[in-house]
């Protein structure tokens, strides 16, 4: 399994996008998000996505160099069409446009339909938190990627619809960032690409609603589905996924799942920004949330547990480890990147 430092992997990733005709500045933004996901342990949203994005570009499903088209705005609301531009580029542009609104008004919402896949959403929350802002974010798949069945159902109806909430504290932000099913689709894809390895118990059900460990059941007919999160209470994950789809599909002007929807290719994006300075006060909020974070961290530990972690901690811990030791890339993913580099005439590092 190759192991690369973040700078080398970023340079390689940028070169692949550049060779596929992506403007250099955009390649940088997308590479930073993908390599940033690998560096924080979310390989499902890392460079594994490069072949997928480039295939979408080659097929004309994604567009190069398109603007984030503002269609409607009020002082607090911005509605945009991403025109199927690369998702990370459009999502950062959306943030660029709503941060000043939030700072003026205390809150602002940005809705952008038809963006490419925007990757690890925590990145946008980290950016907002560094600016002293709270971000609440979600995306859907514009009707595609119906991988999650409602409780009791045997056919997918909803996407893995993530929820991300980022809150600045004195010790770095709390970043809650997960799909509302047991495992992000990309995590199942990692097992599938790696020789159709079995997934852990409790992730998937087959087309008859029976538990299965077969990662192929998500990608090969007859199709199974990913369970909503919630363990014995899957209705909680399902309920969240449903309302997030209604909000992201309904408020962006994009689509939510419908019969015969095409396969997923990207995201409708909803960002809600809050400026604590215009609520009870920035210092007031930092003091309160930091005290709460410390109190929760100080919970007495069960035997064998080393520390209480807060959302955002696992990513910080993995970032420190992979910064020191390098980023391991699964052999199967690396081979796909080498094949792509060969096709595009890009020099492969480590060879
Ligand atoms: P996950 O199950 O790995 O959960 C991650 C979240 O849980 C993070 O906030 C993390 O800090 C927290 N966490 C993990 N272990 C913890 C612990 N022991 N204690 C406290 N907190 C803990 O996430 P996932 O559902 O696999 O999603 C992975 C990534 O996929 C996310 O970054 C998400 O944004 C991304 N995603 C993107 C899309 C898209 O369409 N763009 C869709 C789904 C998911």
mmCIF file of N, CA, C and O in Angstrom, residues 52 56 62 84-85 87 114-118 139-144 263-269:
data_model
loop_
_atom_site.group_PDB
_atom_site.id
_atom_site.type_symbol
_atom_site.label_atom_id
_atom_site.label_comp_id
_atom_site.label_asym_id
_atom_site.label_seq_id
_atom_site.Cartn_x
_atom_site.Cartn_y
_atom_site.Cartn_z
ATOM 1 N N UNK A 52 -13.669 9.331 -10.673
ATOM 2 C CA UNK A 52 -15.117 9.564 -10.814
ATOM 3 C C UNK A 52 -15.382 10.996 -11.326
ATOM 4 O O UNK A 52 -16.128 11.204 -12.279
ATOM 5 N N UNK A 56 -16.864 12.221 -15.000
ATOM 6 C CA UNK A 56 -18.023 13.119 -15.171
ATOM 7 C C UNK A 56 -17.664 14.302 -16.072
ATOM 8 O O UNK A 56 -18.472 14.746 -16.893
ATOM 9 N N UNK A 62 -20.186 17.005 -15.712
ATOM 10 C CA UNK A 62 -19.670 18.167 -14.977
ATOM 11 C C UNK A 62 -19.100 19.146 -15.996
ATOM 12 O O UNK A 62 -18.575 18.732 -17.036
ATOM 13 N N UNK A 84 -23.548 22.453 -12.540
ATOM 14 C CA UNK A 84 -22.750 21.220 -12.541
ATOM 15 C C UNK A 84 -21.261 21.502 -12.656
ATOM 16 O O UNK A 84 -20.500 20.731 -13.235
ATOM 17 N N UNK A 85 -20.842 22.654 -12.073
ATOM 18 C CA UNK A 85 -19.411 22.897 -11.917
ATOM 19 C C UNK A 85 -18.880 22.019 -10.792
ATOM 20 O O UNK A 85 -19.657 21.455 -9.996
ATOM 21 N N UNK A 87 -17.948 20.550 -7.481
ATOM 22 C CA UNK A 87 -18.709 20.878 -6.275
ATOM 23 C C UNK A 87 -17.931 21.669 -5.243
ATOM 24 O O UNK A 87 -18.456 22.619 -4.645
ATOM 25 N N UNK A 114 -27.479 21.764 -8.244
ATOM 26 C CA UNK A 114 -26.671 21.297 -9.380
ATOM 27 C C UNK A 114 -25.198 21.642 -9.246
ATOM 28 O O UNK A 114 -24.596 22.240 -10.142
ATOM 29 N N UNK A 115 -24.641 21.242 -8.095
ATOM 30 C CA UNK A 115 -23.185 21.325 -7.917
ATOM 31 C C UNK A 115 -22.630 19.914 -8.087
ATOM 32 O O UNK A 115 -23.311 18.936 -7.778
ATOM 33 N N UNK A 116 -21.385 19.816 -8.537
ATOM 34 C CA UNK A 116 -20.723 18.523 -8.461
ATOM 35 C C UNK A 116 -20.670 18.080 -7.005
ATOM 36 O O UNK A 116 -21.013 18.844 -6.094
ATOM 37 N N UNK A 117 -20.244 16.852 -6.777
ATOM 38 C CA UNK A 117 -20.111 16.313 -5.418
ATOM 39 C C UNK A 117 -19.188 17.233 -4.612
ATOM 40 O O UNK A 117 -18.086 17.539 -5.059
ATOM 41 N N UNK A 118 -19.633 17.699 -3.442
ATOM 42 C CA UNK A 118 -18.834 18.703 -2.714
ATOM 43 C C UNK A 118 -17.866 18.071 -1.713
ATOM 44 O O UNK A 118 -17.151 18.771 -1.018
ATOM 45 N N UNK A 139 -26.562 18.314 2.217
ATOM 46 C CA UNK A 139 -26.697 18.180 0.767
ATOM 47 C C UNK A 139 -27.602 16.984 0.487
ATOM 48 O O UNK A 139 -27.774 16.120 1.331
ATOM 49 N N UNK A 140 -28.181 16.957 -0.727
ATOM 50 C CA UNK A 140 -28.758 15.699 -1.206
ATOM 51 C C UNK A 140 -28.164 15.417 -2.580
ATOM 52 O O UNK A 140 -27.230 16.100 -3.020
ATOM 53 N N UNK A 141 -28.663 14.380 -3.218
ATOM 54 C CA UNK A 141 -28.074 13.934 -4.492
ATOM 55 C C UNK A 141 -28.940 14.289 -5.692
ATOM 56 O O UNK A 141 -28.906 13.593 -6.701
ATOM 57 N N UNK A 142 -29.775 15.318 -5.552
ATOM 58 C CA UNK A 142 -30.629 15.757 -6.662
ATOM 59 C C UNK A 142 -31.526 14.632 -7.175
ATOM 60 O O UNK A 142 -31.828 14.557 -8.358
ATOM 61 N N UNK A 143 -31.923 13.763 -6.258
ATOM 62 C CA UNK A 143 -32.863 12.694 -6.643
ATOM 63 C C UNK A 143 -32.193 11.352 -6.885
ATOM 64 O O UNK A 143 -32.837 10.310 -6.800
ATOM 65 N N UNK A 144 -30.898 11.353 -7.186
ATOM 66 C CA UNK A 144 -30.192 10.095 -7.458
ATOM 67 C C UNK A 144 -29.639 9.477 -6.184
ATOM 68 O O UNK A 144 -29.889 9.979 -5.079
ATOM 69 N N UNK A 263 -28.679 8.109 -12.059
ATOM 70 C CA UNK A 263 -27.720 7.863 -10.972
ATOM 71 C C UNK A 263 -27.181 9.180 -10.411
ATOM 72 O O UNK A 263 -27.147 10.192 -11.114
ATOM 73 N N UNK A 264 -26.751 9.124 -9.147
ATOM 74 C CA UNK A 264 -26.237 10.336 -8.491
ATOM 75 C C UNK A 264 -24.983 10.818 -9.195
ATOM 76 O O UNK A 264 -24.149 10.028 -9.619
ATOM 77 N N UNK A 265 -24.855 12.137 -9.341
ATOM 78 C CA UNK A 265 -23.582 12.678 -9.832
ATOM 79 C C UNK A 265 -23.107 13.841 -8.974
ATOM 80 O O UNK A 265 -21.931 14.167 -8.993
ATOM 81 N N UNK A 266 -23.985 14.487 -8.264
ATOM 82 C CA UNK A 266 -23.536 15.641 -7.490
ATOM 83 C C UNK A 266 -24.553 16.023 -6.435
ATOM 84 O O UNK A 266 -25.416 15.224 -6.068
ATOM 85 N N UNK A 267 -24.423 17.245 -5.943
ATOM 86 C CA UNK A 267 -25.165 17.659 -4.760
ATOM 87 C C UNK A 267 -25.980 18.940 -4.977
ATOM 88 O O UNK A 267 -25.532 19.845 -5.684
ATOM 89 N N UNK A 268 -27.134 18.998 -4.325
ATOM 90 C CA UNK A 268 -27.788 20.275 -4.028
ATOM 91 C C UNK A 268 -27.343 20.639 -2.619
ATOM 92 O O UNK A 268 -27.392 19.791 -1.722
ATOM 93 N N UNK A 269 -26.930 21.885 -2.420
ATOM 94 C CA UNK A 269 -26.229 22.264 -1.188
ATOM 95 C C UNK A 269 -27.031 23.316 -0.420
ATOM 96 O O UNK A 269 -27.476 24.312 -1.012
#
